């Protein structure tokens, strides 16, 4: 939404007005020709009646308002336009931009009619423009059970907020006079996050490649037409404009410097979209049958003792992390899987989905604090507040200290130590505010006893043990629990990464007996989480029976 404020007309301004009116008349004639062409080609969304409505309301109506403002007592004008006055794909549209440069680059009648002369939803009851593109997308995705896997920044601005800003500006003319304001969300959500939110909250939606989604949309439109239903606004848009995924990636971006300055002066803040606002939108829209929810079918008959919980599991692409994500999902937990190998996590997600569970893959390098913060934000927005953190990400190298495999030492310290602290730092504040939560650190029996050939690895696990013990004492009265799971040898990828052949030959005993499976450790995780809130399972040492430390 673009809000433009003119000065009061003063003596001497009428010459400028005459020029403006002449220019408006010229553009009106051009618009008539363009709208007639669009109507004949059937490329505009609707027929001649809608085209006339656009012209009358957006062009002729604006002209009449300008004339009225100059008649008798001079009146200020507050003009509500649209972000469509900028051409599709323009980056960093500024409030001070000269729109005269863009009139010949606008491709549809609505934008042109508004140029000559918003995407918005209401944040309490979710009243929404029924022909808004975002709403049409959400309706269609819920209906056909598919959403496109595209890089789309989904912008939503509550109309009641926009209305409040407009009212405040009309009552504080000195803040607004001769200025333009972009009332546009500059922190839009990734569309995938919104689709993941839908999946996590019971909508039967599969995220698929764009071409597959578009094919389904057009096939659905064809079926509707054969059934006598012709109200297919989105399908016409897809057919005419949304021809490839680049449509979504080339959305315009905007600056809102003027608006932010005024909001600060008025003591207002922008209502950026969060999980609570999404819940309001979807619950209200579903209640009114604007969006129809197709419930996800559950195939599992087992009890789900942890239903409704939300967990982050790191190192989830394989080994203990993979087994833990699956086990938690089977127990009813909504799981954010964090790792660097997204393709492997998507395969796990497919398995969990087939079993009726909920999981999302989030590409994350736990050694990078900003990526961990983004992981937590992503999880909270799509799944809800984080109840459970399982720090599974880790590496282990057999190495003789004398052989100086220093890069491997450093990598173990970065992932096994810094990765754990980054993840704890990402979730702890939220858990303390909610007065509940469970942090589970996958340590090792090497965190209780130093093993030759694993000196640095043992050191990192001693760090995890010490950190966990101290943290447990700090938060024991806050509702947050801290558990260390201490496995012995487990059949995972950790055992194949060693490059120090001398150390592996001398100290690796994993082939000497039947060692643990990842699922054995995952069961211990679920056990610890499933205990009553007043029970603290501080440590679980789990080793191969034939190889006690």
Short mmCIF file of C-alpha atoms in Angstrom, two decimals:
data_model
loop_
_atom_site.label_atom_id
_atom_site.label_comp_id
_atom_site.label_asym_id
_atom_site.label_seq_id
_atom_site.Cartn_x
_atom_site.Cartn_y
_atom_site.Cartn_z
CA UNK A 1 0.00 0.00 0.00
CA UNK A 2 1.31 3.46 -0.93
CA UNK A 3 0.01 6.47 0.97
CA UNK A 4 0.66 9.85 -0.68
CA UNK A 5 -0.07 13.18 0.98
CA UNK A 6 -0.35 16.45 -0.95
CA UNK A 7 0.11 19.98 0.37
CA UNK A 8 -2.85 22.25 0.89
CA UNK A 9 -3.51 24.09 -2.38
CA UNK A 10 -2.43 27.70 -2.07
CA UNK A 11 -2.65 30.74 -4.34
CA UNK A 12 -0.31 30.15 -7.24
CA UNK A 13 -0.65 26.35 -7.07
CA UNK A 14 -3.50 26.26 -9.59
CA UNK A 15 -1.11 26.48 -12.55
CA UNK A 16 0.58 23.29 -11.28
CA UNK A 17 -2.85 21.74 -10.82
CA UNK A 18 -3.80 22.59 -14.40
CA UNK A 19 -0.66 20.86 -15.65
CA UNK A 20 -1.36 17.86 -13.44
CA UNK A 21 -4.95 17.63 -14.68
CA UNK A 22 -3.79 17.88 -18.31
CA UNK A 23 -1.30 15.08 -17.68
CA UNK A 24 -4.03 13.02 -15.99
CA UNK A 25 -6.34 13.50 -18.99
CA UNK A 26 -3.58 12.35 -21.36
CA UNK A 27 -2.87 9.25 -19.27
CA UNK A 28 -6.59 8.55 -19.01
CA UNK A 29 -6.87 8.41 -22.81
CA UNK A 30 -3.89 6.04 -22.96
CA UNK A 31 -5.42 3.88 -20.27
CA UNK A 32 -8.73 3.64 -22.13
CA UNK A 33 -6.91 2.25 -25.16
CA UNK A 34 -4.89 -0.19 -23.02
CA UNK A 35 -7.92 -1.48 -21.13
CA UNK A 36 -9.84 -1.94 -24.38
CA UNK A 37 -6.95 -3.99 -25.76
CA UNK A 38 -6.72 -6.10 -22.61
CA UNK A 39 -10.43 -6.77 -22.71
CA UNK A 40 -10.32 -7.88 -26.36
CA UNK A 41 -7.38 -10.21 -25.68
CA UNK A 42 -9.08 -11.70 -22.58
CA UNK A 43 -5.81 -11.38 -20.67
CA UNK A 44 -7.22 -9.30 -17.86
CA UNK A 45 -8.85 -10.95 -14.86
CA UNK A 46 -12.48 -10.41 -15.69
CA UNK A 47 -14.59 -8.95 -18.46
CA UNK A 48 -15.46 -5.52 -19.76
CA UNK A 49 -17.62 -4.73 -16.75
CA UNK A 50 -14.64 -5.12 -14.38
CA UNK A 51 -12.44 -3.05 -16.69
CA UNK A 52 -14.98 -0.23 -16.62
CA UNK A 53 -15.11 -0.51 -12.84
CA UNK A 54 -11.36 -0.07 -12.65
CA UNK A 55 -11.45 2.96 -14.87
CA UNK A 56 -14.33 4.58 -13.06
CA UNK A 57 -13.15 4.08 -9.49
CA UNK A 58 -9.40 4.42 -9.93
CA UNK A 59 -9.09 7.06 -12.66
CA UNK A 60 -12.26 9.09 -13.02
CA UNK A 61 -12.86 8.95 -9.26
CA UNK A 62 -9.41 10.34 -8.55
CA UNK A 63 -9.88 13.12 -11.08
CA UNK A 64 -13.17 14.12 -9.43
CA UNK A 65 -11.55 14.16 -6.00
CA UNK A 66 -8.80 16.48 -7.26
CA UNK A 67 -11.40 18.88 -8.65
CA UNK A 68 -13.40 18.72 -5.40
CA UNK A 69 -10.28 19.47 -3.34
CA UNK A 70 -9.82 22.73 -5.23
CA UNK A 71 -13.41 23.86 -4.96
CA UNK A 72 -14.57 26.35 -2.31
CA UNK A 73 -12.50 25.76 0.83
CA UNK A 74 -9.14 24.24 -0.11
CA UNK A 75 -8.71 20.70 1.23
CA UNK A 76 -5.69 18.44 1.77
CA UNK A 77 -5.57 15.17 -0.15
CA UNK A 78 -4.51 11.83 1.27
CA UNK A 79 -4.28 9.41 -1.62
CA UNK A 80 -4.26 5.64 -1.07
CA UNK A 81 -2.53 3.89 -3.93
CA UNK A 82 -0.84 0.48 -4.23
CA UNK A 83 2.63 -1.03 -4.42
CA UNK A 84 1.61 -2.11 -7.94
CA UNK A 85 2.50 1.39 -9.18
CA UNK A 86 6.07 0.07 -9.25
CA UNK A 87 6.98 -2.40 -12.01
CA UNK A 88 7.25 -6.06 -11.05
CA UNK A 89 10.76 -7.00 -9.95
CA UNK A 90 12.08 -3.55 -9.06
CA UNK A 91 14.42 -3.67 -6.08
CA UNK A 92 14.50 -1.18 -3.18
CA UNK A 93 11.52 0.92 -4.27
CA UNK A 94 11.89 4.13 -2.30
CA UNK A 95 9.22 6.43 -1.02
CA UNK A 96 10.85 9.37 -2.81
CA UNK A 97 11.03 7.64 -6.22
CA UNK A 98 9.67 9.55 -9.21
CA UNK A 99 6.80 7.38 -10.46
CA UNK A 100 6.80 9.17 -13.83
CA UNK A 101 9.67 6.86 -14.76
CA UNK A 102 7.59 3.71 -14.42
CA UNK A 103 4.24 4.30 -16.12
CA UNK A 104 5.26 2.59 -19.38
CA UNK A 105 6.60 -0.47 -17.52
CA UNK A 106 3.32 -1.49 -15.83
CA UNK A 107 1.80 -4.60 -17.38
CA UNK A 108 -1.74 -4.88 -15.99
CA UNK A 109 -4.79 -2.65 -15.96
CA UNK A 110 -5.09 -2.39 -12.19
CA UNK A 111 -1.55 -1.10 -11.76
CA UNK A 112 -1.95 1.31 -14.65
CA UNK A 113 -5.26 2.65 -13.35
CA UNK A 114 -3.80 3.17 -9.88
CA UNK A 115 -0.67 4.74 -11.34
CA UNK A 116 -2.75 7.37 -13.20
CA UNK A 117 -4.47 8.51 -10.37
CA UNK A 118 -2.92 -3.63 -1.24
CA UNK A 119 -2.27 -6.48 -0.25
CA UNK A 120 -3.81 -6.52 3.26
CA UNK A 121 -5.59 -8.66 5.81
CA UNK A 122 -7.21 -7.80 9.13
CA UNK A 123 -5.26 -9.03 12.14
CA UNK A 124 -8.16 -9.89 14.45
CA UNK A 125 -10.87 -11.49 12.32
CA UNK A 126 -8.84 -12.06 9.16
CA UNK A 127 -11.12 -10.11 6.83
CA UNK A 128 -9.27 -10.29 3.52
CA UNK A 129 -9.70 -9.02 -0.02
CA UNK A 130 -11.18 -12.12 -1.73
CA UNK A 131 -9.15 -11.48 -4.91
CA UNK A 132 -5.84 -10.85 -3.15
CA UNK A 133 -3.09 -12.95 -4.74
CA UNK A 134 -1.71 -14.28 -1.44
CA UNK A 135 -5.15 -15.34 -0.22
CA UNK A 136 -5.89 -17.00 -3.56
CA UNK A 137 -2.61 -18.89 -3.29
CA UNK A 138 -3.36 -20.12 0.24
CA UNK A 139 -6.88 -21.16 -0.74
CA UNK A 140 -5.67 -23.06 -3.77
CA UNK A 141 -2.82 -24.81 -1.93
CA UNK A 142 -5.20 -25.96 0.81
CA UNK A 143 -7.72 -27.14 -1.77
CA UNK A 144 -5.43 -29.12 -4.09
CA UNK A 145 -3.09 -30.31 -1.31
CA UNK A 146 0.02 -28.90 -3.01
CA UNK A 147 2.19 -25.82 -2.50
CA UNK A 148 5.01 -24.67 -4.79
CA UNK A 149 8.60 -24.96 -3.61
CA UNK A 150 9.63 -21.45 -4.64
CA UNK A 151 11.68 -18.62 -3.20
CA UNK A 152 8.74 -16.30 -2.52
CA UNK A 153 8.82 -13.62 0.16
CA UNK A 154 5.16 -13.56 1.25
CA UNK A 155 4.20 -10.04 2.31
CA UNK A 156 1.27 -9.54 4.69
CA UNK A 157 0.18 -6.30 6.33
CA UNK A 158 -2.92 -6.16 8.59
CA UNK A 159 -5.38 -3.67 7.17
CA UNK A 160 -6.43 -2.49 10.62
CA UNK A 161 -2.81 -1.42 11.20
CA UNK A 162 -2.74 0.37 7.84
CA UNK A 163 -6.01 2.12 8.70
CA UNK A 164 -4.64 3.21 12.07
CA UNK A 165 -1.55 4.68 10.41
CA UNK A 166 -3.68 6.54 7.88
CA UNK A 167 -5.92 7.99 10.58
CA UNK A 168 -2.93 9.11 12.64
CA UNK A 169 -1.35 10.80 9.62
CA UNK A 170 -4.53 12.63 8.66
CA UNK A 171 -4.69 13.96 12.21
CA UNK A 172 -1.00 14.96 12.23
CA UNK A 173 -0.64 16.77 8.92
CA UNK A 174 2.79 18.20 9.68
CA UNK A 175 4.17 14.66 9.82
CA UNK A 176 2.66 13.74 6.47
CA UNK A 177 2.46 16.79 4.25
CA UNK A 178 4.12 16.32 0.83
CA UNK A 179 5.39 12.85 1.78
CA UNK A 180 4.83 9.37 0.48
CA UNK A 181 4.68 6.36 2.79
CA UNK A 182 5.06 2.70 1.89
CA UNK A 183 2.89 0.69 4.28
CA UNK A 184 4.56 -2.56 3.32
CA UNK A 185 6.05 -5.37 5.37
CA UNK A 186 9.81 -5.26 4.76
CA UNK A 187 10.34 -8.50 6.71
CA UNK A 188 8.15 -10.86 4.70
CA UNK A 189 8.01 -14.57 5.44
CA UNK A 190 9.46 -17.23 3.21
CA UNK A 191 6.46 -18.91 1.61
CA UNK A 192 7.89 -22.30 2.53
CA UNK A 193 7.64 -21.33 6.20
CA UNK A 194 3.95 -20.52 5.76
CA UNK A 195 3.32 -23.81 3.95
CA UNK A 196 5.22 -25.65 6.69
CA UNK A 197 3.03 -23.89 9.26
CA UNK A 198 -0.04 -25.19 7.42
CA UNK A 199 1.34 -28.73 7.42
CA UNK A 200 2.21 -28.54 11.12
CA UNK A 201 -1.31 -27.37 11.94
CA UNK A 202 -3.26 -30.08 10.21
CA UNK A 203 -3.50 -29.02 6.57
CA UNK A 204 -2.95 -31.79 4.04
CA UNK A 205 -0.36 -29.95 1.93
CA UNK A 206 2.66 -31.30 0.10
CA UNK A 207 5.44 -28.93 -0.99
CA UNK A 208 6.27 -29.84 -4.59
CA UNK A 209 8.32 -28.41 -7.51
CA UNK A 210 6.76 -25.37 -9.19
CA UNK A 211 5.99 -27.08 -12.49
CA UNK A 212 4.08 -29.88 -10.78
CA UNK A 213 2.11 -27.35 -8.72
CA UNK A 214 1.27 -25.19 -11.77
CA UNK A 215 0.14 -28.23 -13.74
CA UNK A 216 -2.17 -29.20 -10.89
CA UNK A 217 -3.61 -25.66 -10.61
CA UNK A 218 -4.43 -25.51 -14.32
CA UNK A 219 -5.87 -29.04 -14.33
CA UNK A 220 -8.08 -28.10 -11.38
CA UNK A 221 -9.24 -24.99 -13.25
CA UNK A 222 -10.13 -27.06 -16.31
CA UNK A 223 -12.13 -29.46 -14.15
CA UNK A 224 -13.97 -26.58 -12.47
CA UNK A 225 -14.91 -25.11 -15.85
CA UNK A 226 -16.23 -28.46 -17.05
CA UNK A 227 -18.31 -28.62 -13.86
CA UNK A 228 -19.75 -25.16 -14.55
CA UNK A 229 -17.61 -23.23 -12.03
CA UNK A 230 -15.99 -20.17 -13.63
CA UNK A 231 -14.76 -18.24 -10.59
CA UNK A 232 -11.09 -19.18 -11.05
CA UNK A 233 -9.18 -15.95 -10.38
CA UNK A 234 -5.92 -17.63 -9.40
CA UNK A 235 -5.97 -19.99 -12.36
CA UNK A 236 -6.31 -17.06 -14.76
CA UNK A 237 -3.41 -15.29 -13.05
CA UNK A 238 -1.29 -18.43 -13.24
CA UNK A 239 -2.14 -18.87 -16.91
CA UNK A 240 -1.35 -15.24 -17.78
CA UNK A 241 1.45 -14.21 -15.41
CA UNK A 242 2.77 -16.97 -13.15
CA UNK A 243 4.40 -19.01 -15.89
CA UNK A 244 7.55 -20.03 -14.06
CA UNK A 245 9.14 -19.91 -10.61
CA UNK A 246 10.97 -16.70 -11.53
CA UNK A 247 7.71 -14.81 -11.02
CA UNK A 248 8.06 -15.35 -7.27
CA UNK A 249 11.79 -14.72 -7.03
CA UNK A 250 11.55 -11.40 -8.88
CA UNK A 251 9.08 -9.70 -6.54
CA UNK A 252 9.79 -6.01 -5.91
CA UNK A 253 11.36 -4.89 -2.64
CA UNK A 254 10.65 -1.65 -0.80
CA UNK A 255 12.13 0.90 1.57
CA UNK A 256 9.94 2.34 4.35
CA UNK A 257 12.24 4.98 5.86
CA UNK A 258 9.53 7.67 5.98
CA UNK A 259 7.06 5.28 7.55
CA UNK A 260 9.47 4.01 10.21
CA UNK A 261 10.32 7.58 11.21
CA UNK A 262 6.64 8.44 11.59
CA UNK A 263 5.87 5.21 13.48
CA UNK A 264 8.65 6.03 15.92
CA UNK A 265 7.23 9.53 16.40
CA UNK A 266 3.73 8.12 16.97
CA UNK A 267 4.97 5.38 19.30
CA UNK A 268 3.79 2.64 16.96
CA UNK A 269 5.52 -0.53 15.73
CA UNK A 270 5.04 -2.54 12.56
CA UNK A 271 3.09 -5.79 13.15
CA UNK A 272 5.46 -8.24 11.50
CA UNK A 273 3.93 -11.65 10.80
CA UNK A 274 4.52 -14.31 13.44
CA UNK A 275 3.04 -17.69 14.41
CA UNK A 276 0.29 -16.04 16.48
CA UNK A 277 -0.83 -13.87 13.56
CA UNK A 278 -0.78 -16.86 11.19
CA UNK A 279 -2.91 -18.78 13.68
CA UNK A 280 -5.42 -15.93 13.76
CA UNK A 281 -5.57 -15.72 9.97
CA UNK A 282 -6.00 -19.44 9.35
CA UNK A 283 -8.38 -20.15 12.22
CA UNK A 284 -10.68 -17.30 11.22
CA UNK A 285 -10.50 -18.07 7.51
CA UNK A 286 -11.14 -21.77 8.16
CA UNK A 287 -14.06 -20.98 10.45
CA UNK A 288 -15.69 -18.96 7.65
CA UNK A 289 -14.82 -21.66 5.08
CA UNK A 290 -12.71 -19.16 3.12
CA UNK A 291 -9.89 -21.69 3.40
CA UNK A 292 -11.02 -25.30 3.59
CA UNK A 293 -8.87 -27.52 5.78
CA UNK A 294 -8.27 -31.05 4.53
CA UNK A 295 -7.17 -32.92 7.63
CA UNK A 296 -3.97 -34.92 7.50
CA UNK A 297 -4.58 -38.65 7.85
CA UNK A 298 -2.77 -40.49 10.60
CA UNK A 299 -1.56 -43.96 9.81
CA UNK A 300 0.00 -44.74 13.18
CA UNK A 301 -2.11 -46.45 15.80
CA UNK A 302 0.46 -46.22 18.61
CA UNK A 303 -0.06 -43.91 21.58
CA UNK A 304 1.49 -40.49 21.17
CA UNK A 305 2.54 -39.51 24.69
CA UNK A 306 4.35 -36.35 23.61
CA UNK A 307 1.58 -34.97 21.42
CA UNK A 308 1.83 -31.21 20.88
CA UNK A 309 5.48 -30.81 21.87
CA UNK A 310 7.99 -29.09 19.58
CA UNK A 311 11.60 -30.24 19.26
CA UNK A 312 14.78 -29.19 17.49
CA UNK A 313 17.07 -32.12 16.72
CA UNK A 314 20.53 -31.27 15.40
CA UNK A 315 22.64 -33.66 13.38
CA UNK A 316 19.34 -35.03 12.09
CA UNK A 317 20.47 -36.15 8.63
CA UNK A 318 21.89 -39.46 9.90
CA UNK A 319 22.80 -41.61 12.89
CA UNK A 320 21.50 -40.75 16.34
CA UNK A 321 19.93 -37.49 15.13
CA UNK A 322 17.93 -39.24 12.41
CA UNK A 323 16.74 -41.99 14.78
CA UNK A 324 15.82 -39.40 17.42
CA UNK A 325 13.81 -37.27 14.97
CA UNK A 326 11.82 -40.32 13.84
CA UNK A 327 11.24 -41.60 17.38
CA UNK A 328 10.08 -38.21 18.64
CA UNK A 329 7.74 -37.75 15.66
CA UNK A 330 6.24 -41.18 16.37
CA UNK A 331 5.63 -40.02 19.94
CA UNK A 332 3.67 -37.01 18.66
CA UNK A 333 6.40 -34.36 18.68
CA UNK A 334 6.62 -31.80 15.86
CA UNK A 335 10.28 -31.95 14.88
CA UNK A 336 12.57 -29.38 13.26
CA UNK A 337 15.46 -31.38 11.82
CA UNK A 338 18.70 -29.39 11.61
CA UNK A 339 21.72 -30.43 9.57
CA UNK A 340 23.65 -29.38 6.48
CA UNK A 341 22.48 -32.20 4.19
CA UNK A 342 18.98 -31.12 3.24
CA UNK A 343 18.33 -33.91 0.72
CA UNK A 344 18.85 -36.55 3.39
CA UNK A 345 16.57 -34.70 5.81
CA UNK A 346 13.85 -34.48 3.15
CA UNK A 347 13.91 -38.26 2.81
CA UNK A 348 13.45 -38.54 6.59
CA UNK A 349 10.67 -35.97 6.42
CA UNK A 350 8.88 -38.06 3.79
CA UNK A 351 9.08 -41.11 6.04
CA UNK A 352 7.74 -39.19 9.03
CA UNK A 353 4.93 -37.69 6.94
CA UNK A 354 3.89 -41.11 5.64
CA UNK A 355 3.58 -42.26 9.25
CA UNK A 356 1.35 -39.31 10.11
CA UNK A 357 3.99 -37.23 11.89
CA UNK A 358 5.22 -33.68 11.39
CA UNK A 359 8.81 -32.72 10.60
CA UNK A 360 10.53 -29.92 8.72
CA UNK A 361 14.12 -29.84 7.43
CA UNK A 362 16.12 -26.69 8.18
CA UNK A 363 19.58 -26.39 6.68
CA UNK A 364 21.84 -25.43 9.57
CA UNK A 365 25.53 -25.37 10.39
CA UNK A 366 25.58 -25.41 14.20
CA UNK A 367 29.04 -23.82 14.26
CA UNK A 368 27.46 -20.61 12.89
CA UNK A 369 25.51 -18.78 15.55
CA UNK A 370 23.41 -16.75 13.10
CA UNK A 371 22.23 -19.92 11.36
CA UNK A 372 21.23 -21.41 14.73
CA UNK A 373 19.26 -18.25 15.59
CA UNK A 374 17.50 -18.53 12.22
CA UNK A 375 16.80 -22.21 12.92
CA UNK A 376 15.07 -21.33 16.20
CA UNK A 377 13.09 -18.49 14.59
CA UNK A 378 12.03 -20.77 11.73
CA UNK A 379 10.95 -23.49 14.17
CA UNK A 380 9.00 -21.15 16.45
CA UNK A 381 7.15 -19.56 13.55
CA UNK A 382 6.20 -22.79 11.77
CA UNK A 383 5.85 -25.33 14.60
CA UNK A 384 5.53 -23.28 17.79
CA UNK A 385 7.63 -22.56 20.90
CA UNK A 386 10.51 -25.00 21.31
CA UNK A 387 9.92 -27.45 24.18
CA UNK A 388 12.79 -29.83 23.46
CA UNK A 389 16.34 -29.41 22.18
CA UNK A 390 18.35 -32.52 21.36
CA UNK A 391 21.98 -31.70 20.60
CA UNK A 392 23.02 -34.65 18.42
CA UNK A 393 25.39 -32.88 16.01
CA UNK A 394 28.92 -34.09 16.63
CA UNK A 395 32.08 -35.53 15.10
CA UNK A 396 34.66 -38.00 16.41
CA UNK A 397 38.12 -38.79 15.09
CA UNK A 398 40.49 -41.38 16.46
CA UNK A 399 43.82 -39.59 16.49
CA UNK A 400 47.13 -39.92 18.28
CA UNK A 401 48.04 -36.57 19.81
CA UNK A 402 51.62 -36.99 18.57
CA UNK A 403 50.38 -37.16 14.98
CA UNK A 404 49.09 -33.58 15.26
CA UNK A 405 45.83 -33.83 13.30
CA UNK A 406 45.11 -30.26 14.40
CA UNK A 407 42.39 -29.54 11.85
CA UNK A 408 40.45 -32.51 13.19
CA UNK A 409 41.00 -31.34 16.77
CA UNK A 410 39.59 -27.93 15.87
CA UNK A 411 36.61 -29.38 14.02
CA UNK A 412 35.66 -31.50 17.03
CA UNK A 413 35.87 -28.47 19.31
CA UNK A 414 33.81 -26.31 16.94
CA UNK A 415 30.96 -28.79 16.48
CA UNK A 416 30.95 -30.67 19.79
CA UNK A 417 31.45 -27.62 22.02
CA UNK A 418 30.49 -24.43 20.16
CA UNK A 419 27.63 -26.16 18.37
CA UNK A 420 26.11 -27.16 21.71
CA UNK A 421 26.45 -23.70 23.25
CA UNK A 422 25.02 -22.02 20.14
CA UNK A 423 21.94 -24.23 20.26
CA UNK A 424 21.43 -23.82 24.00
CA UNK A 425 21.78 -20.06 23.55
CA UNK A 426 19.15 -20.13 20.81
CA UNK A 427 16.41 -21.83 22.87
CA UNK A 428 17.14 -21.11 26.53
CA UNK A 429 15.55 -17.67 26.76
CA UNK A 430 12.28 -18.94 25.26
CA UNK A 431 12.21 -21.94 27.58
CA UNK A 432 12.81 -19.79 30.65
CA UNK A 433 10.02 -17.42 29.63
CA UNK A 434 7.64 -20.37 29.15
CA UNK A 435 8.91 -21.92 32.41
CA UNK A 436 9.30 -25.29 30.75
CA UNK A 437 11.64 -27.11 28.42
CA UNK A 438 14.06 -29.98 28.12
CA UNK A 439 17.64 -29.76 26.85
CA UNK A 440 19.18 -33.11 25.98
CA UNK A 441 22.87 -33.22 25.14
CA UNK A 442 24.21 -36.33 23.44
CA UNK A 443 27.47 -36.74 25.31
CA UNK A 444 29.47 -39.98 25.48
CA UNK A 445 30.97 -42.45 27.88
CA UNK A 446 34.14 -40.67 26.78
CA UNK A 447 32.80 -37.69 28.69
CA UNK A 448 33.11 -39.65 31.91
CA UNK A 449 36.44 -41.35 31.25
CA UNK A 450 39.29 -40.29 28.99
CA UNK A 451 39.99 -42.79 26.21
CA UNK A 452 43.37 -43.17 24.53
CA UNK A 453 43.14 -42.22 20.87
CA UNK A 454 40.20 -39.93 21.64
CA UNK A 455 41.87 -37.25 23.73
CA UNK A 456 40.35 -34.23 22.01
CA UNK A 457 36.98 -35.95 21.54
CA UNK A 458 36.95 -36.89 25.24
CA UNK A 459 37.84 -33.30 26.09
CA UNK A 460 34.87 -31.99 24.12
CA UNK A 461 32.53 -34.44 25.86
CA UNK A 462 33.96 -33.52 29.30
CA UNK A 463 33.07 -29.95 28.32
CA UNK A 464 29.49 -31.01 27.52
CA UNK A 465 29.24 -32.83 30.85
CA UNK A 466 30.53 -29.87 32.84
CA UNK A 467 28.33 -27.43 30.96
CA UNK A 468 25.28 -29.61 31.51
CA UNK A 469 25.90 -30.05 35.22
CA UNK A 470 26.30 -26.32 35.82
CA UNK A 471 23.34 -25.38 33.61
CA UNK A 472 21.15 -27.95 35.37
CA UNK A 473 21.86 -26.30 38.72
CA UNK A 474 21.14 -22.83 37.32
CA UNK A 475 17.75 -23.71 35.83
CA UNK A 476 16.46 -26.42 38.19
CA UNK A 477 13.88 -24.05 39.72
CA UNK A 478 12.74 -22.64 36.37
CA UNK A 479 10.92 -25.65 34.89
CA UNK A 480 13.75 -26.46 32.48
CA UNK A 481 15.41 -29.89 32.64
CA UNK A 482 18.88 -30.86 31.38
CA UNK A 483 19.82 -34.44 30.52
CA UNK A 484 23.04 -35.98 29.27
CA UNK A 485 22.81 -39.19 27.25
CA UNK A 486 26.18 -40.98 27.37
CA UNK A 487 26.42 -43.66 24.66
CA UNK A 488 29.29 -46.00 24.11
CA UNK A 489 30.10 -47.13 20.55
CA UNK A 490 27.14 -46.65 18.20
CA UNK A 491 26.91 -47.84 14.60
CA UNK A 492 26.96 -44.41 12.91
CA UNK A 493 29.04 -42.42 10.43
CA UNK A 494 31.30 -41.24 13.24
CA UNK A 495 33.27 -44.46 13.03
CA UNK A 496 34.25 -44.02 9.36
CA UNK A 497 35.59 -40.45 9.36
CA UNK A 498 38.92 -41.16 11.04
CA UNK A 499 42.01 -40.46 8.93
CA UNK A 500 44.66 -41.43 11.51
CA UNK A 501 45.14 -45.08 10.60
CA UNK A 502 47.58 -45.67 13.46
CA UNK A 503 45.10 -44.48 16.10
CA UNK A 504 42.17 -46.36 14.59
CA UNK A 505 44.13 -49.61 14.42
CA UNK A 506 45.30 -49.28 18.03
CA UNK A 507 42.13 -48.07 19.78
CA UNK A 508 38.95 -48.65 17.76
CA UNK A 509 37.16 -51.58 19.41
CA UNK A 510 33.84 -51.22 17.60
CA UNK A 511 34.30 -54.51 15.75
CA UNK A 512 35.00 -56.54 18.89
CA UNK A 513 31.34 -57.01 19.85
CA UNK A 514 27.77 -56.07 19.01
CA UNK A 515 27.62 -52.29 19.48
CA UNK A 516 24.64 -49.96 19.93
CA UNK A 517 22.24 -48.97 17.16
CA UNK A 518 21.10 -45.33 16.80
CA UNK A 519 17.56 -46.40 17.76
CA UNK A 520 18.84 -47.57 21.15
CA UNK A 521 19.99 -44.04 21.96
CA UNK A 522 16.79 -42.52 20.54
CA UNK A 523 14.73 -44.66 22.93
CA UNK A 524 16.73 -43.26 25.83
CA UNK A 525 15.95 -39.73 24.63
CA UNK A 526 12.21 -40.42 24.44
CA UNK A 527 12.34 -42.07 27.88
CA UNK A 528 13.96 -39.04 29.51
CA UNK A 529 11.49 -36.60 27.92
CA UNK A 530 8.47 -38.76 28.83
CA UNK A 531 9.04 -38.58 32.59
CA UNK A 532 6.78 -36.40 34.78
CA UNK A 533 7.78 -32.76 35.01
CA UNK A 534 9.04 -33.13 38.58
CA UNK A 535 11.43 -35.94 37.56
CA UNK A 536 14.91 -35.04 36.44
CA UNK A 537 16.69 -37.75 34.46
CA UNK A 538 20.09 -36.14 34.67
CA UNK A 539 22.21 -38.83 33.03
CA UNK A 540 21.73 -42.03 31.06
CA UNK A 541 24.84 -44.10 30.46
CA UNK A 542 24.13 -46.61 27.69
CA UNK A 543 26.87 -48.94 26.46
CA UNK A 544 27.24 -52.23 24.62
CA UNK A 545 26.78 -54.96 27.20
CA UNK A 546 30.12 -56.55 26.28
CA UNK A 547 32.06 -53.29 26.35
CA UNK A 548 31.53 -51.44 29.64
CA UNK A 549 33.86 -48.49 30.10
#
